[in-house]
Amino acid sequence: MIKELASIESLFYLAASIAVIASLKVVSRKNTIHALLYLVVSLLAVAVCFYLMGAPFAAGLEVIVYAGAILVLFVFAVMMFGLSQDDVKHAPQAKGISHWVGPVILALCLLAEILFTIESADVQQRLNATIVSSKDVGILLYGPYLLAVEIASFLLLAGLVAGYHYAKPEAQGGHL
Amino acid sequence: MLLAVLPFYPLISFLLLILFKKRLSWAQASFLSVGAMFLCTLTSFILVFSLDSAPDNVISVHLWQWFTLGLSVPSASSATESAINFAFYLDALSAVMICVVSGVGFLIHFFAMIYMKDDENYSRFMAYMNLFIVAMLILVLADNLVLLYLGWEGVGLCSFLLIGFWYQEKENVLAARKAFIVTRVGDTAMAIGLFMLFNSLGSLNIQELSSLATMQWSIESEQAYWICLMLLGGAVGKSAQLPLQTWLPDAMAGPTPVSALIHAATMVTAGVYLIARMNALFSLSPEVMNYVAWVGGSTLLLAGFAALAQSDIKRILAYSTMSQIGYMMLGLGAGAWSASIFHLMTHAFFKALLFLTAGAVIYALHHQQNIFKMGGMAKKLPFETSLFAIGLLCLMAIPGTSGFFSKEAIIGELWSSSTAGAALWWCAIFGALITSIYSCRLFFLVFLGNTRFTGAIESSQSKRLKGALITLAVLSLIGGFIALDFNTIFNSSVIAWSDSGQEPSWLHTVAIATPFVGILISWLYFKVYRVALPEEVARLAEKSETHFIIRFCRNGLGFDWLYSNVIVTPFTFIAKLNKRDVVDQILMGTAWYVTLWRDVLSASQNGLIRWYAAGFAFGLVVIVGAWLL
Amino acid sequence: MTTIPLEHVLILASILFIIGFVGVIVRKNTLFMLMSLEVMLNAVGVAFIGAGSVWQAADGQVMFILILTLAAAEVAVGLALLVRMQHCFKSLDIDCLNQLKG
């Protein structure tokens, strides 16, 4: 019993619950900035989980790239284009709770099925506490997954070009 | 064989006219149709003259076998199936009928050639007239009842087509529909009679039936009663007798040659022909003969009263036709077979004459048919006046005319007949009185007195028209002297002037004097029509519009109102209630089902992204659920 | 040190995924839909990392890196399109995009 209450594991569960609660708040906020901040919290909590699962590199990446770059990008977009307030007509709360009922039921069905699958698959494995260091990740990246890395760089390039092109101001030939 | 091709002249003409309707000129169409009729007439006369030299005075010809009917009842005939053939049978009765149909038909076609000349559907009109002649010839020449029924339905169809010839006017179509439906009721009764007949005797060949019936049925048997009653129902429908007489006055919506041909001379006599043909069966059922006589007697009185109150010249003639056919039915019911057929022939002559002359008058007055708006035509249209007068004299049975001989022949046999009697004799006499009264009323209002017609009068100067009318007039006058010999068919000759014991001696005198009494009464009573000024007559006309009894008589003694309220209204009410019945609901259910699916599927294609995402999830739930279970 | 059963990690991943999914379906604002998509992607990453940890292989983290890359590119393009949408329709309601015509 005491083993199960070991602090490391409880930290994991704590972080997991923070992540879940924060995600719930993300999808239900009216104010965009608040939702983004809750998302940051969720991501940080998940980074903690990663760290406790023995993946520090992933945890670092999560914080730096996901929370630090992608969400900051979101924040910039919100700031620059004045999208801060989700107008009344978009807010689900304005329509009342009935708006949520259908999707929630559908989602709960899906969740139930997934959980049932997981239960019935009878997964016995346990996480290993040993750390998989960034060196191992690097060796893998420059080894078997080299092609994937190159393709990912294509993807980033495409995203870059697209982002630049679509948001060009009119003065420079865009449709903005 | 001449007999075999007789109906085919007008049939070929009909087909050609229908195929090449608008591409034929008036001359070509007339040549085809009237030429076919001429050939028919010629052939009929040749056949009649060759009848004398034929064995048993019968000519029969078998064209082809139509179908066979199985036997359900063992009968005296052999155990083979009964064959229904396309075969024609010509004896003295059919000979009279084909002569009347072809001859009068030819004259009427000749008249129509001029009368309908300017109509744009001329070919279609002549085609239908020819088709009618085909059907009528088949009817009278048929040697079995199924072929007769074919002709029966054919004339009903042509009547419908021709009454509604000017179909652009709604009333014409309604009148045609009414005629068709009312005669249909009679046709159904006749069909039931045919079924019962086949069930009972196992054959539908007329000659066989006559011999089988006399052998197998006793007099006043159940079968004879019901079968003859059903056949009477059919005859009543086609001949516009009580209770199915409501269609004939409305049928005057058709062109005048149609009224002359179909509703005076030929089609309405088909019922009379049927009963005369089946006289062997009817003789076995005196009760039904009594019904026939009463139907005839009551119709002739009803029609007479109705004719007294009409204001449309053609409707008066229509009711007059109804009344005269009542006479024929009365004669048949009394057992005066030959006399009735004789009257049929003479009636064809003078009624066709009356209708065609009325048509000429209407044409001259630019389609004015209300007699209260005519008057004084004797000075303006002398030719038509004299012809009309000849026709009316025949109608009233003035001595010397053909109508006199035939009507007296019928009346003479009523008193001592076992199926008619004194009461019906008095009906006939009273009917003759009313006939003369309404005839005189008609004549005075249209031809005598002062003109009430405002407008130009242009009578047709066509020699052909006049020729046709004069021929009919001559036939009406001399037709009484044509000797008809029905000895081999009926057991009585045409004119039975016998004093058979119990008859009072004053019968004949009263019968001959009646029309004169009628003329005298009308002369005095309708004096105002003869001499008064137009305004007075107009006033009288208005008064008659509102007078209750006159209105009642004008509306056919309330039969239309009765049928409309008792039969038509409940029927349409039930039909409306039943509009959404079970079958309808099933079909509508199919439509609803399809519409439902359409709505569902189109709702799922609404272009909203979130719905599509939800669709993914839903599909995933379903698939995973199916996989899990 | 006792370790966490893989089951729980998978359960966490699926809960986060479902929450993100609900967000995608319910919210009409495109920006919120994009955010919910991020939540979903993140949840998938959790599952991968957990699996990698069980087998002591770095493949889980490699997958996570690729997912991250994908998310970055997606956000870049997505936001650019969002800006275009705001410019065209003057609103971020995703139901404006229900016609194939731009």
PDB file of C-alpha atoms in Angstrom, chain B residues 51 56-58 89-96 207 210 273 276-280 283 337-338 341 485-492:
ATOM      1  CA  LEU B  51     -82.952 -13.149 -99.356  1.00  0.00           C
ATOM      2  CA  ASP B  56     -85.195 -20.757 -95.339  1.00  0.00           C
ATOM      3  CA  ASN B  57     -85.001 -17.086 -96.238  1.00  0.00           C
ATOM      4  CA  VAL B  58     -81.779 -16.877 -94.290  1.00  0.00           C
ATOM      5  CA  TYR B  89     -76.842 -14.013 -89.849  1.00  0.00           C
ATOM      6  CA  LEU B  90     -79.263 -12.312 -92.159  1.00  0.00           C
ATOM      7  CA  ASP B  91     -82.955 -12.948 -91.958  1.00  0.00           C
ATOM      8  CA  ALA B  92     -85.914 -10.699 -92.502  1.00  0.00           C
ATOM      9  CA  LEU B  93     -85.434  -8.861 -89.186  1.00  0.00           C
ATOM     10  CA  SER B  94     -81.759  -8.151 -89.797  1.00  0.00           C
ATOM     11  CA  ALA B  95     -82.595  -7.231 -93.372  1.00  0.00           C
ATOM     12  CA  VAL B  96     -84.930  -4.487 -92.233  1.00  0.00           C
ATOM     13  CA  GLN B 207     -80.602 -19.463 -83.050  1.00  0.00           C
ATOM     14  CA  SER B 210     -83.997 -19.865 -79.119  1.00  0.00           C
ATOM     15  CA  TYR B 273     -83.872  -4.916 -81.845  1.00  0.00           C
ATOM     16  CA  ALA B 276     -87.224  -8.547 -80.941  1.00  0.00           C
ATOM     17  CA  ARG B 277     -84.285 -10.807 -81.688  1.00  0.00           C
ATOM     18  CA  MET B 278     -84.655 -12.674 -78.415  1.00  0.00           C
ATOM     19  CA  ASN B 279     -88.405 -12.958 -78.826  1.00  0.00           C
ATOM     20  CA  ALA B 280     -88.278 -16.696 -78.241  1.00  0.00           C
ATOM     21  CA  SER B 283     -92.210 -15.291 -75.064  1.00  0.00           C
ATOM     22  CA  TRP B 337     -93.301  -7.988 -82.746  1.00  0.00           C
ATOM     23  CA  SER B 338     -93.743  -7.192 -86.386  1.00  0.00           C
ATOM     24  CA  ILE B 341     -90.226  -3.336 -86.032  1.00  0.00           C
ATOM     25  CA  ASP B 485     -92.801 -10.148 -94.096  1.00  0.00           C
ATOM     26  CA  PHE B 486     -91.746 -11.438 -90.730  1.00  0.00           C
ATOM     27  CA  ASN B 487     -93.682 -14.643 -90.826  1.00  0.00           C
ATOM     28  CA  THR B 488     -90.684 -16.846 -90.501  1.00  0.00           C
ATOM     29  CA  ILE B 489     -89.411 -15.025 -87.492  1.00  0.00           C
ATOM     30  CA  PHE B 490     -92.361 -13.919 -85.520  1.00  0.00           C
ATOM     31  CA  ASN B 491     -95.631 -15.607 -85.481  1.00  0.00           C
ATOM     32  CA  SER B 492     -97.589 -12.615 -86.505  1.00  0.00           C
TER      33      SER B 492
END
